[in-house]
Amino acid sequence: MTQQSGYGDAHLCTAEFPGDDLHAGQLCDLEVGHEGDHVAVVGLAAAFRRRLTWTAEETTS
Ligand SMILES: [Zn+2]
């Protein structure tokens, strides 16, 4: 289920990192509807990248 062709954010998860540090509001990098924790990789260079993970909250909509 990997999509290597094309690059767009139309199908990305829109969850925001709930932390209150400098990365608050960082959007999840995974596909919409993914299971498990949300993940976002932040950082300008590989040496400084951080992998943020946060637990998905149950949302009723
Ligand atoms: Zn997510």
Tab-separated table of C-alpha atoms and ligand atoms in Angstrom:
chain	number	residue	atom	x	y	z
A	1	MET	CA	0.000	0.000	0.000
A	2	THR	CA	2.886	2.352	-0.576
A	3	GLN	CA	2.518	5.228	-2.953
A	4	GLN	CA	5.843	6.165	-4.470
A	5	SER	CA	4.504	8.033	-7.456
A	6	GLY	CA	3.184	11.510	-7.050
A	7	TYR	CA	3.690	13.829	-4.178
A	8	GLY	CA	0.844	15.522	-2.445
A	9	ASP	CA	-0.725	15.961	0.930
A	10	ALA	CA	-4.289	15.330	-0.111
A	11	HIS	CA	-4.349	12.009	1.685
A	12	LEU	CA	-2.232	12.751	4.689
A	13	CYS	CA	-3.431	12.549	8.237
A	14	THR	CA	-4.310	16.001	9.497
A	15	ALA	CA	-3.682	15.388	13.164
A	16	GLU	CA	-1.582	18.040	14.838
A	17	PHE	CA	1.087	17.365	17.412
A	18	PRO	CA	-0.577	18.351	20.693
A	19	GLY	CA	2.621	19.168	22.521
A	20	ASP	CA	3.170	22.650	23.825
A	21	ASP	CA	6.820	22.869	22.863
A	22	LEU	CA	8.218	24.326	19.642
A	23	HIS	CA	6.777	21.515	17.567
A	24	ALA	CA	3.173	22.029	18.592
A	25	GLY	CA	0.925	22.041	15.558
A	26	GLN	CA	3.241	19.842	13.484
A	27	LEU	CA	1.104	17.776	11.154
A	28	CYS	CA	1.228	14.012	11.045
A	29	ASP	CA	3.227	12.616	8.122
A	30	LEU	CA	1.272	9.402	7.746
A	31	GLU	CA	-1.663	8.641	5.531
A	32	VAL	CA	-5.118	9.578	6.629
A	33	GLY	CA	-6.827	6.737	8.431
A	34	HIS	CA	-3.590	5.088	9.544
A	35	GLU	CA	-3.551	2.958	12.646
A	36	GLY	CA	-1.493	3.504	15.741
A	37	ASP	CA	0.267	6.606	16.876
A	38	HIS	CA	0.696	9.680	14.745
A	39	VAL	CA	4.206	10.304	13.472
A	40	ALA	CA	5.879	13.455	12.249
A	41	VAL	CA	9.519	13.917	11.327
A	42	VAL	CA	10.775	17.405	11.940
A	43	GLY	CA	14.084	19.093	11.406
A	44	LEU	CA	15.902	20.985	8.691
A	45	ALA	CA	18.814	18.589	8.352
A	46	ALA	CA	19.152	14.867	8.835
A	47	ALA	CA	21.456	15.312	11.798
A	48	PHE	CA	18.838	17.321	13.621
A	49	ARG	CA	15.725	15.429	12.724
A	50	ARG	CA	13.397	14.319	15.412
A	51	ARG	CA	10.670	11.762	15.099
A	52	LEU	CA	7.606	12.902	16.942
A	53	THR	CA	4.981	10.394	17.911
A	54	TRP	CA	1.767	10.967	19.754
A	55	THR	CA	-1.198	8.883	20.598
A	56	ALA	CA	-4.268	9.206	18.471
A	57	GLU	CA	-7.247	10.577	20.289
A	58	GLU	CA	-10.719	9.261	19.856
A	59	THR	CA	-12.648	11.849	17.964
A	60	THR	CA	-16.347	11.735	17.417
A	61	SER	CA	-17.407	13.572	14.348
B	1	ZN	ZN	-1.724	10.610	12.013
